[in-house]
Amino acid sequence: MKIIMLGAPGAGKGTQAKQIAGKYSIPHISTGDIFRANIKNGTELGKKAKEYMDKGLLVPDELTCDLVVDRIGQDDCKNGFVLDGFPRTIPQAEALDKALDGLGEKMDYAIDVDVPDESIVKRMSGRRACLDCGATYHIVSIPPKQEGICDACGSKLVLRDDDKPETVQKRLDVYHEQTQPLIDYYKNQGILKSVDGTKPMEEVFSNIVEILG
Ligand code: AMP
């Protein structure tokens, strides 16, 4: 099963993607996580990506497409994968379709986790992330067991630079301009499904499972 998660930054698509990956035993591929791992390891890609990420802008397609195309060609993706945060532009979607076409495959579902902008801004200011292992929390809806400390690895939790209110508004503008057109792109392909992302996390997940079967 090959799934794309769509939705504004902070809509909860990452949380849902992880659960889908667990339930269907397929890899969770998050371009944001890949960039953050590169930043942490001080790679050239990380240095370039950080300049854009800190401003709430998208990392250019030429730095993004090849790394996803390589990743989905790996052995563990043979039975499918769930893409989280990719594609984010029409050229990225076209690059993905082209790569899959070359493998004689196509995407099965694009799931839009729909949340209005006002709720997003509220949510993102409560988000906390572990920069060591990538786990994410929310001070109200998914609190860590011990405040400010990652359950998974014990590191300190932080408000990511790109989750700060001034950056969030910029990311929402970028989302509406560059990513929202993908909704029509996948509607035209007949694979778009929408879920109400304002519902509690468990309910959103069961709605997704109903769709995926
Ligand atoms: P995320 O964790 O998915 O919210 O991504 C965090 C940041 O990484 C985004 O705001 C972008 O700057 C960058 N990023 C992640 N995925 C992509 C992508 N597919 N295309 C361009 N930039 C991306």
Coordinates of C-alpha atoms and ligand atoms in Angstrom, one line a residue:
M1 CA 0.0 0.0 0.0
K2 CA 1.5 3.3 -1.1
I3 CA 0.1 6.3 0.8
I4 CA 0.6 10.1 0.7
M5 CA -0.3 12.2 3.7
L6 CA -1.5 15.7 2.8
G7 CA -2.4 18.5 5.1
A8 CA -1.1 21.8 6.5
P9 CA 1.9 21.8 8.7
G10 CA 0.6 20.8 12.2
A11 CA -2.5 19.1 10.9
G12 CA -1.4 15.9 12.6
K13 CA -0.3 14.0 9.4
G14 CA 3.0 13.0 11.0
T15 CA 1.3 11.3 14.0
Q16 CA -1.2 9.6 11.7
A17 CA 1.6 8.5 9.3
K18 CA 3.5 6.8 12.1
Q19 CA 0.4 4.9 13.2
I20 CA -0.4 3.8 9.6
A21 CA 3.2 2.7 9.2
G22 CA 2.9 0.6 12.4
K23 CA -0.5 -1.0 11.5
Y24 CA 0.4 -1.9 7.9
S25 CA 4.1 -2.6 8.5
I26 CA 5.3 -0.2 5.9
P27 CA 8.1 2.4 6.3
H28 CA 7.2 5.9 7.4
I29 CA 9.1 8.4 5.1
S30 CA 9.2 11.9 6.4
T31 CA 11.2 14.4 4.4
G32 CA 11.2 16.8 7.4
D33 CA 12.7 14.0 9.6
I34 CA 15.3 13.3 6.8
F35 CA 16.3 17.0 6.7
R36 CA 16.4 17.3 10.5
A37 CA 18.7 14.2 10.7
N38 CA 21.0 15.8 8.1
I39 CA 21.0 19.1 10.1
K40 CA 21.9 17.2 13.2
N41 CA 24.7 15.3 11.5
G42 CA 26.0 18.5 9.9
T43 CA 25.9 17.3 6.3
E44 CA 26.0 19.6 3.3
L45 CA 22.3 18.8 2.6
G46 CA 21.5 19.6 6.2
K47 CA 23.3 23.0 6.0
K48 CA 21.4 23.9 2.8
A49 CA 18.0 22.7 4.0
K50 CA 18.3 24.6 7.3
E51 CA 18.5 27.9 5.6
Y52 CA 15.0 27.4 4.1
M53 CA 13.5 25.5 7.1
D54 CA 14.3 28.2 9.6
K55 CA 12.5 30.7 7.5
G56 CA 9.4 28.6 7.0
L57 CA 10.2 28.1 3.3
L58 CA 10.3 24.9 1.3
V59 CA 13.6 23.3 0.6
P60 CA 14.1 23.5 -3.2
D61 CA 12.7 20.6 -5.3
E62 CA 16.2 19.7 -6.6
L63 CA 17.4 18.9 -3.1
T64 CA 14.2 17.0 -2.2
C65 CA 13.0 14.9 -5.1
D66 CA 16.1 12.7 -5.6
L67 CA 16.3 11.7 -1.9
V68 CA 12.7 10.5 -1.9
V69 CA 13.1 8.7 -5.2
D70 CA 16.2 6.9 -3.9
R71 CA 14.4 6.1 -0.6
I72 CA 11.3 4.5 -2.2
G73 CA 13.5 2.4 -4.4
Q74 CA 15.0 0.6 -1.3
D75 CA 14.0 -3.0 -0.5
D76 CA 11.9 -2.2 2.6
C77 CA 9.5 -0.1 0.3
K78 CA 8.6 -3.1 -1.8
N79 CA 5.3 -3.6 0.0
G80 CA 4.5 0.1 0.1
F81 CA 5.3 3.1 2.2
V82 CA 3.6 6.2 3.8
L83 CA 5.0 9.5 2.7
D84 CA 4.7 12.3 5.2
G85 CA 5.5 15.8 4.0
F86 CA 6.3 14.8 0.5
P87 CA 5.2 15.8 -2.1
R88 CA 4.7 19.5 -1.2
T89 CA 4.7 21.0 -4.7
I90 CA 3.3 20.0 -8.1
P91 CA 6.8 19.4 -9.5
Q92 CA 7.5 17.0 -6.6
A93 CA 4.3 15.1 -7.3
E94 CA 5.2 14.8 -10.9
A95 CA 8.7 13.6 -10.0
L96 CA 7.2 11.0 -7.7
D97 CA 4.7 9.8 -10.4
K98 CA 7.5 9.6 -12.9
A99 CA 9.7 7.5 -10.6
L100 CA 6.9 5.1 -9.8
D101 CA 5.9 4.9 -13.4
G102 CA 9.5 3.7 -14.0
L103 CA 8.9 0.9 -11.5
G104 CA 5.5 0.1 -13.1
E105 CA 3.7 1.3 -10.0
K106 CA 1.5 4.1 -8.8
M107 CA 0.3 5.7 -5.5
D108 CA -2.9 4.1 -4.0
Y109 CA -4.1 6.9 -1.7
A110 CA -3.6 10.5 -0.9
I111 CA -5.1 11.3 2.4
D112 CA -5.8 14.9 3.3
V113 CA -5.9 15.6 7.0
D114 CA -8.1 18.7 6.9
V115 CA -7.7 21.3 9.7
P116 CA -8.5 25.1 9.5
D117 CA -5.7 27.6 9.9
E118 CA -6.9 29.0 13.2
S119 CA -6.7 25.6 14.9
I120 CA -3.2 25.0 13.4
V121 CA -1.7 28.1 14.9
K122 CA -3.1 27.2 18.3
R123 CA -1.8 23.6 18.0
M124 CA 1.7 24.4 16.8
S125 CA 2.6 26.6 19.7
G126 CA 2.0 23.6 22.0
R127 CA 4.1 21.2 20.0
R128 CA 7.4 20.0 21.5
A129 CA 10.0 17.9 19.7
C130 CA 13.0 15.8 20.6
L131 CA 15.9 16.9 18.4
D132 CA 17.8 13.7 19.3
C133 CA 15.3 10.9 18.2
G134 CA 12.6 12.9 16.3
A135 CA 9.7 12.1 18.7
T136 CA 7.0 14.7 18.8
Y137 CA 4.7 15.7 21.6
H138 CA 2.0 18.3 22.4
I139 CA 1.8 19.9 25.8
V140 CA -2.0 19.3 25.9
S141 CA -2.9 16.4 23.6
I142 CA 0.2 14.2 23.7
P143 CA 2.2 15.3 26.8
P144 CA 5.4 13.4 27.6
K145 CA 5.4 11.5 30.9
Q146 CA 7.9 14.0 32.4
E147 CA 7.5 17.6 31.4
G148 CA 10.1 18.7 28.9
I149 CA 11.7 15.3 28.6
C150 CA 11.5 12.8 25.7
D151 CA 9.8 9.5 26.7
A152 CA 11.7 7.6 24.1
C153 CA 15.3 8.7 24.7
G154 CA 15.3 11.0 27.8
S155 CA 16.6 14.1 25.9
K156 CA 15.3 17.6 26.4
L157 CA 12.2 18.6 24.4
V158 CA 12.1 21.9 22.5
L159 CA 9.8 24.1 20.5
R160 CA 11.3 23.7 17.0
D161 CA 12.4 26.9 15.3
D162 CA 9.9 26.2 12.5
D163 CA 7.1 25.8 15.0
K164 CA 7.5 29.3 16.4
P165 CA 4.4 31.5 15.8
E166 CA 6.0 33.8 13.3
T167 CA 7.3 30.9 11.3
V168 CA 4.0 29.0 11.5
Q169 CA 2.1 31.8 9.7
K170 CA 4.7 31.8 6.9
R171 CA 4.5 28.0 6.6
L172 CA 0.7 28.2 6.3
D173 CA 1.0 30.8 3.5
V174 CA 3.5 28.6 1.8
Y175 CA 1.2 25.6 2.2
H176 CA -1.8 27.4 0.7
E177 CA 0.3 28.6 -2.2
Q178 CA 2.4 25.6 -3.1
T179 CA 1.0 22.5 -1.5
Q180 CA -2.8 22.9 -1.5
P181 CA -2.9 22.6 -5.3
L182 CA -1.9 18.9 -4.7
I183 CA -5.5 18.3 -3.4
D184 CA -6.8 18.9 -6.9
Y185 CA -3.9 17.0 -8.5
Y186 CA -4.8 13.8 -6.5
K187 CA -8.5 14.4 -6.9
N188 CA -8.0 14.3 -10.6
Q189 CA -6.1 11.0 -10.2
G190 CA -9.1 9.7 -8.3
I191 CA -7.1 8.7 -5.2
L192 CA -7.9 11.7 -2.9
K193 CA -9.6 10.9 0.5
S194 CA -10.3 13.5 3.2
V195 CA -10.5 13.1 6.9
D196 CA -11.5 15.7 9.5
G197 CA -8.3 16.5 11.3
T198 CA -10.0 18.5 14.1
K199 CA -11.3 15.3 15.6
P200 CA -9.4 13.5 18.4
M201 CA -6.3 11.7 17.1
E202 CA -7.8 8.2 17.7
E203 CA -10.9 9.0 15.7
V204 CA -8.9 10.5 12.8
F205 CA -6.9 7.3 12.8
S206 CA -10.0 5.0 12.7
N207 CA -11.4 7.1 9.9
I208 CA -8.2 6.5 8.0
V209 CA -8.2 2.8 8.7
E210 CA -11.8 2.7 7.3
I211 CA -10.6 4.2 4.1
L212 CA -7.5 2.0 3.8
G213 CA -9.5 -1.2 4.7
Ligands
AMP1 P1 7.8 18.9 8.3 O1 8.5 18.2 9.4 O2 7.2 17.9 7.3 O3 6.8 19.9 8.8 O4 8.9 19.7 7.5 C1 9.7 20.7 8.1 C2 10.3 21.6 7.1 O5 11.2 20.8 6.2 C3 9.3 22.3 6.1 O6 8.8 23.5 6.6 C4 10.2 22.5 4.9 O7 11.1 23.6 5.1 C5 11.1 21.3 4.9 N1 10.5 20.2 4.0 C6 10.0 19.0 4.5 N2 9.5 18.3 3.4 C7 9.7 19.1 2.3 C8 9.4 18.9 1.0 N3 8.8 17.8 0.5 N4 9.7 19.9 0.1 C9 10.3 21.0 0.5 N5 10.6 21.3 1.8 C10 10.3 20.3 2.7

